[in-house]
PDB file of C-alpha atoms in Angstrom:
ATOM      1  CA  MET A 219       0.000   0.000   0.000  1.00  0.00           C
ATOM      2  CA  SER A 220       1.444   3.364  -0.971  1.00  0.00           C
ATOM      3  CA  GLY A 221       0.550   6.984  -1.578  1.00  0.00           C
ATOM      4  CA  ILE A 222       2.002  10.462  -1.877  1.00  0.00           C
ATOM      5  CA  VAL A 223       2.332  13.558   0.287  1.00  0.00           C
ATOM      6  CA  THR A 224       0.397  16.443  -1.286  1.00  0.00           C
ATOM      7  CA  ALA A 225       1.007  19.097   1.396  1.00  0.00           C
ATOM      8  CA  VAL A 226       2.729  19.612   4.741  1.00  0.00           C
ATOM      9  CA  SER A 227       1.604  22.068   7.420  1.00  0.00           C
ATOM     10  CA  SER A 228       2.657  23.238  10.869  1.00  0.00           C
ATOM     11  CA  ASN A 229       1.976  26.021  13.326  1.00  0.00           C
ATOM     12  CA  GLY A 230       3.907  27.086  16.404  1.00  0.00           C
ATOM     13  CA  GLU A 231       0.782  28.646  17.940  1.00  0.00           C
ATOM     14  CA  TYR A 232      -2.551  27.144  18.947  1.00  0.00           C
ATOM     15  CA  SER A 233      -4.852  27.646  15.980  1.00  0.00           C
ATOM     16  CA  PHE A 234      -7.389  25.403  14.301  1.00  0.00           C
ATOM     17  CA  THR A 235      -5.760  25.647  10.868  1.00  0.00           C
ATOM     18  CA  LYS A 236      -2.087  25.193  10.046  1.00  0.00           C
ATOM     19  CA  PRO A 237      -0.320  27.077   7.251  1.00  0.00           C
ATOM     20  CA  ASN A 238       1.273  25.038   4.469  1.00  0.00           C
ATOM     21  CA  GLN A 239       5.057  24.804   4.432  1.00  0.00           C
ATOM     22  CA  ASP A 240       7.647  23.866   1.817  1.00  0.00           C
ATOM     23  CA  SER A 241       8.782  21.092   4.160  1.00  0.00           C
ATOM     24  CA  ILE A 242       8.473  19.955   7.762  1.00  0.00           C
ATOM     25  CA  THR A 243      11.008  18.139   9.907  1.00  0.00           C
ATOM     26  CA  LEU A 244       9.832  15.201  11.990  1.00  0.00           C
ATOM     27  CA  LEU A 245      11.679  14.614  15.268  1.00  0.00           C
ATOM     28  CA  ALA A 246      11.758  11.074  16.706  1.00  0.00           C
ATOM     29  CA  GLY A 247       9.557  10.760  19.787  1.00  0.00           C
ATOM     30  CA  LEU A 248       8.355  14.371  19.560  1.00  0.00           C
ATOM     31  CA  GLY A 249       6.472  15.245  16.359  1.00  0.00           C
ATOM     32  CA  VAL A 250       6.823  18.130  13.908  1.00  0.00           C
ATOM     33  CA  GLU A 251       9.665  20.495  14.743  1.00  0.00           C
ATOM     34  CA  GLY A 252       8.246  23.857  15.844  1.00  0.00           C
ATOM     35  CA  ASP A 253       4.619  22.659  15.876  1.00  0.00           C
ATOM     36  CA  VAL A 254       2.532  23.440  18.957  1.00  0.00           C
ATOM     37  CA  HIS A 255       1.495  19.775  19.276  1.00  0.00           C
ATOM     38  CA  ALA A 256       5.047  18.378  19.358  1.00  0.00           C
ATOM     39  CA  GLY A 257       6.162  16.740  22.583  1.00  0.00           C
ATOM     40  CA  VAL A 258       6.529  13.530  24.548  1.00  0.00           C
ATOM     41  CA  THR A 259       3.359  14.215  26.548  1.00  0.00           C
ATOM     42  CA  VAL A 260      -0.060  15.394  25.297  1.00  0.00           C
ATOM     43  CA  LYS A 261      -0.317  18.931  23.901  1.00  0.00           C
ATOM     44  CA  HIS A 262      -3.954  19.086  22.779  1.00  0.00           C
ATOM     45  CA  ARG A 263      -5.688  21.378  25.247  1.00  0.00           C
ATOM     46  CA  SER A 264      -8.537  19.018  26.142  1.00  0.00           C
ATOM     47  CA  ARG A 265      -6.077  16.189  26.815  1.00  0.00           C
ATOM     48  CA  VAL A 266      -3.789  18.402  28.904  1.00  0.00           C
ATOM     49  CA  ALA A 267      -6.799  19.417  31.028  1.00  0.00           C
ATOM     50  CA  GLN A 268      -7.581  15.733  31.707  1.00  0.00           C
ATOM     51  CA  ASP A 269      -4.027  14.569  32.449  1.00  0.00           C
ATOM     52  CA  PRO A 270      -0.935  16.459  31.238  1.00  0.00           C
ATOM     53  CA  THR A 271       1.297  13.413  31.864  1.00  0.00           C
ATOM     54  CA  GLN A 272      -0.409  11.230  29.204  1.00  0.00           C
ATOM     55  CA  PRO A 273       1.904  10.085  26.413  1.00  0.00           C
ATOM     56  CA  ASN A 274       1.442  12.052  23.199  1.00  0.00           C
ATOM     57  CA  LEU A 275      -0.060   9.581  20.726  1.00  0.00           C
ATOM     58  CA  ARG A 276      -1.097  12.539  18.527  1.00  0.00           C
ATOM     59  CA  GLN A 277       2.318  13.895  17.491  1.00  0.00           C
ATOM     60  CA  VAL A 278       1.554  13.989  13.758  1.00  0.00           C
ATOM     61  CA  HIS A 279      -1.912  14.293  12.178  1.00  0.00           C
ATOM     62  CA  LEU A 280      -2.408  12.928   8.654  1.00  0.00           C
ATOM     63  CA  ILE A 281      -5.500  13.447   6.532  1.00  0.00           C
ATOM     64  CA  HIS A 282      -6.408  12.095   3.100  1.00  0.00           C
ATOM     65  CA  GLU A 283      -6.932  14.687   0.369  1.00  0.00           C
ATOM     66  CA  GLU A 284      -9.820  12.611  -0.969  1.00  0.00           C
ATOM     67  CA  LEU A 285     -11.889  13.812   2.003  1.00  0.00           C
ATOM     68  CA  PHE A 286     -11.728  17.369   0.641  1.00  0.00           C
ATOM     69  CA  ALA A 287     -13.424  16.281  -2.592  1.00  0.00           C
ATOM     70  CA  GLU A 288     -16.044  14.391  -0.596  1.00  0.00           C
ATOM     71  CA  VAL A 289     -16.986  17.412   1.539  1.00  0.00           C
ATOM     72  CA  SER A 290     -16.757  19.700  -1.495  1.00  0.00           C
ATOM     73  CA  ALA A 291     -19.596  17.692  -3.058  1.00  0.00           C
ATOM     74  CA  GLU A 292     -21.672  18.754  -0.028  1.00  0.00           C
ATOM     75  CA  GLY A 293     -20.798  22.441  -0.492  1.00  0.00           C
ATOM     76  CA  PHE A 294     -17.784  22.816   1.825  1.00  0.00           C
ATOM     77  CA  LYS A 295     -14.419  24.241   0.798  1.00  0.00           C
ATOM     78  CA  VAL A 296     -11.499  22.604   2.584  1.00  0.00           C
ATOM     79  CA  VAL A 297      -7.857  22.711   1.502  1.00  0.00           C
ATOM     80  CA  PRO A 298      -4.662  21.253   3.013  1.00  0.00           C
ATOM     81  CA  GLY A 299      -3.969  22.554   6.509  1.00  0.00           C
ATOM     82  CA  ASP A 300      -7.533  23.764   7.082  1.00  0.00           C
ATOM     83  CA  LEU A 301      -8.400  20.922   9.466  1.00  0.00           C
ATOM     84  CA  GLY A 302      -5.149  21.205  11.403  1.00  0.00           C
ATOM     85  CA  GLU A 303      -3.353  18.294   9.805  1.00  0.00           C
ATOM     86  CA  ASN A 304       0.430  18.162   9.437  1.00  0.00           C
ATOM     87  CA  ILE A 305       0.547  15.869   6.401  1.00  0.00           C
ATOM     88  CA  THR A 306      -2.021  15.710   3.610  1.00  0.00           C
ATOM     89  CA  THR A 307      -1.924  12.502   1.557  1.00  0.00           C
ATOM     90  CA  ARG A 308      -3.369  11.075  -1.641  1.00  0.00           C
ATOM     91  CA  GLY A 309      -3.777   7.478  -2.793  1.00  0.00           C
ATOM     92  CA  ILE A 310      -3.456   5.676   0.541  1.00  0.00           C
ATOM     93  CA  ASP A 311      -6.409   4.462   2.626  1.00  0.00           C
ATOM     94  CA  LEU A 312      -5.367   6.022   5.917  1.00  0.00           C
ATOM     95  CA  LEU A 313      -8.622   5.143   7.674  1.00  0.00           C
ATOM     96  CA  GLY A 314      -8.253   1.468   6.722  1.00  0.00           C
ATOM     97  CA  LEU A 315      -4.800   1.039   8.270  1.00  0.00           C
ATOM     98  CA  PRO A 316      -4.457  -0.974  11.473  1.00  0.00           C
ATOM     99  CA  VAL A 317      -2.874   0.304  14.688  1.00  0.00           C
ATOM    100  CA  GLY A 318       0.905  -0.071  14.561  1.00  0.00           C
ATOM    101  CA  THR A 319       1.258   0.419  10.800  1.00  0.00           C
ATOM    102  CA  LEU A 320       4.585   2.030   9.933  1.00  0.00           C
ATOM    103  CA  LEU A 321       4.424   4.805   7.338  1.00  0.00           C
ATOM    104  CA  ARG A 322       7.754   5.337   5.590  1.00  0.00           C
ATOM    105  CA  ILE A 323       7.733   8.830   4.134  1.00  0.00           C
ATOM    106  CA  GLY A 324      10.350  10.214   1.775  1.00  0.00           C
ATOM    107  CA  ASP A 325      13.951   9.199   2.315  1.00  0.00           C
ATOM    108  CA  ASP A 326      14.091   8.888   6.100  1.00  0.00           C
ATOM    109  CA  ALA A 327      10.941   9.564   8.130  1.00  0.00           C
ATOM    110  CA  VAL A 328       8.941   6.773   9.770  1.00  0.00           C
ATOM    111  CA  LEU A 329       5.621   7.265  11.573  1.00  0.00           C
ATOM    112  CA  GLU A 330       3.712   4.694  13.614  1.00  0.00           C
ATOM    113  CA  VAL A 331      -0.075   4.914  13.336  1.00  0.00           C
ATOM    114  CA  THR A 332      -1.726   5.198  16.767  1.00  0.00           C
ATOM    115  CA  GLY A 333      -5.398   5.797  15.958  1.00  0.00           C
ATOM    116  CA  LEU A 334      -8.127   8.018  14.562  1.00  0.00           C
ATOM    117  CA  ARG A 335      -8.440  11.732  15.071  1.00  0.00           C
ATOM    118  CA  ASN A 336     -11.459  12.499  17.199  1.00  0.00           C
ATOM    119  CA  PRO A 337     -12.983  15.564  15.510  1.00  0.00           C
ATOM    120  CA  CYS A 338     -14.261  18.299  17.813  1.00  0.00           C
ATOM    121  CA  LEU A 339     -16.715  21.183  17.671  1.00  0.00           C
ATOM    122  CA  GLN A 340     -13.978  23.498  16.401  1.00  0.00           C
ATOM    123  CA  ILE A 341     -14.677  22.002  12.963  1.00  0.00           C
ATOM    124  CA  ASP A 342     -18.147  23.597  13.013  1.00  0.00           C
ATOM    125  CA  ASN A 343     -16.598  26.887  14.141  1.00  0.00           C
ATOM    126  CA  PHE A 344     -14.413  26.672  11.022  1.00  0.00           C
ATOM    127  CA  GLN A 345     -17.389  25.902   8.725  1.00  0.00           C
ATOM    128  CA  ASP A 346     -20.856  25.384  10.138  1.00  0.00           C
ATOM    129  CA  GLY A 347     -22.115  21.855   9.461  1.00  0.00           C
ATOM    130  CA  LEU A 348     -18.704  20.422   8.521  1.00  0.00           C
ATOM    131  CA  LEU A 349     -18.492  18.257  11.657  1.00  0.00           C
ATOM    132  CA  LYS A 350     -21.415  16.121  10.423  1.00  0.00           C
ATOM    133  CA  GLN A 351     -19.463  15.514   7.209  1.00  0.00           C
ATOM    134  CA  VAL A 352     -16.390  14.146   9.000  1.00  0.00           C
ATOM    135  CA  VAL A 353     -18.184  12.206  11.769  1.00  0.00           C
ATOM    136  CA  GLY A 354     -21.222  10.088  11.117  1.00  0.00           C
ATOM    137  CA  ARG A 355     -22.721   6.670  11.653  1.00  0.00           C
ATOM    138  CA  ASP A 356     -22.700   3.563   9.499  1.00  0.00           C
ATOM    139  CA  GLU A 357     -25.710   1.354   8.775  1.00  0.00           C
ATOM    140  CA  ALA A 358     -25.226  -0.460  12.097  1.00  0.00           C
ATOM    141  CA  GLY A 359     -25.174   2.798  14.059  1.00  0.00           C
ATOM    142  CA  ASN A 360     -21.430   2.732  14.764  1.00  0.00           C
ATOM    143  CA  ILE A 361     -19.576   6.064  14.824  1.00  0.00           C
ATOM    144  CA  VAL A 362     -17.433   6.646  11.743  1.00  0.00           C
ATOM    145  CA  ARG A 363     -14.608   9.175  12.061  1.00  0.00           C
ATOM    146  CA  LYS A 364     -13.170  10.439   8.765  1.00  0.00           C
ATOM    147  CA  ALA A 365     -10.980  13.385   9.878  1.00  0.00           C
ATOM    148  CA  GLY A 366      -7.688  11.550   9.531  1.00  0.00           C
ATOM    149  CA  ILE A 367      -5.318   9.538  11.659  1.00  0.00           C
ATOM    150  CA  MET A 368      -2.786  10.258  14.372  1.00  0.00           C
ATOM    151  CA  SER A 369       0.747   8.951  14.683  1.00  0.00           C
ATOM    152  CA  ILE A 370       4.016   9.148  16.561  1.00  0.00           C
ATOM    153  CA  VAL A 371       7.450   9.711  15.026  1.00  0.00           C
ATOM    154  CA  LYS A 372       9.632   6.594  15.151  1.00  0.00           C
ATOM    155  CA  LYS A 373      12.395   8.001  12.920  1.00  0.00           C
ATOM    156  CA  GLY A 374      12.859  11.652  12.101  1.00  0.00           C
ATOM    157  CA  GLY A 375      13.468  13.291   8.763  1.00  0.00           C
ATOM    158  CA  ALA A 376      12.282  15.938   6.337  1.00  0.00           C
ATOM    159  CA  VAL A 377       8.884  15.555   4.667  1.00  0.00           C
ATOM    160  CA  ARG A 378       7.882  17.489   1.541  1.00  0.00           C
ATOM    161  CA  PRO A 379       5.020  17.534  -0.943  1.00  0.00           C
ATOM    162  CA  GLY A 380       5.708  14.879  -3.570  1.00  0.00           C
ATOM    163  CA  ASP A 381       7.336  12.444  -1.129  1.00  0.00           C
ATOM    164  CA  THR A 382       6.177   8.859  -1.392  1.00  0.00           C
ATOM    165  CA  ILE A 383       4.466   7.063   1.481  1.00  0.00           C
ATOM    166  CA  LYS A 384       4.828   3.324   1.937  1.00  0.00           C
ATOM    167  CA  ALA A 385       2.735   1.486   4.527  1.00  0.00           C
ATOM    168  CA  ASP A 386       4.219  -1.517   6.320  1.00  0.00           C
ATOM    169  CA  LEU A 387       1.426  -3.379   8.081  1.00  0.00           C
ATOM    170  CA  PRO A 388       2.158  -4.955  11.468  1.00  0.00           C
ATOM    171  CA  SER A 389       2.417  -8.720  11.756  1.00  0.00           C
ATOM    172  CA  GLY A 390      -0.136 -10.743  13.632  1.00  0.00           C
ATOM    173  CA  PRO A 391      -3.790  -9.950  14.032  1.00  0.00           C
ATOM    174  CA  HIS A 392      -4.566  -6.373  12.998  1.00  0.00           C
ATOM    175  CA  ARG A 393      -6.291  -4.035  15.441  1.00  0.00           C
ATOM    176  CA  PRO A 394      -8.651  -1.564  13.786  1.00  0.00           C
ATOM    177  CA  LEU A 395      -8.106   2.132  14.479  1.00  0.00           C
ATOM    178  CA  GLU A 396      -9.927   3.694  17.411  1.00  0.00           C
ATOM    179  CA  ARG A 397      -9.958   7.326  18.499  1.00  0.00           C
ATOM    180  CA  VAL A 398      -6.891   8.575  20.349  1.00  0.00           C
TER     181      VAL A 398
END
């Protein structure tokens, strides 16, 4: 399974959106260099309020560019960085990956997939009604989260638009992604 990086984004200040960059540098065990969410322990405000000593399983947020076309069909305009992601991808089924998948990006970087992004009400503050487009229910009534995946940095390196992404699935029984 493989794909491509279409955009990279980071922000050193708390903000819902993240501006696009020419490249980002991933730091092993920390996240995106200079990004407000980088660190060994949780940095997302709601998580810090619960327990600031929790490990940061949300160091790098990836989202599939295909979602933008899907929400565009419903009248929403979303471009890379708008939903706070660090890496925008194309051609790889991020939501279908199991926990523990290694994503090899570009020449050096390696991410380990930890789970699904749990979208929050800030999405509706960005564009009213968008939250219902990225969180819904399937036919069985189960919650379906489509706002990307979260990961930790196993091996650092530069990531740029155009870099290839190769997914190495974990051995053994695969655990489906859950919110982190």
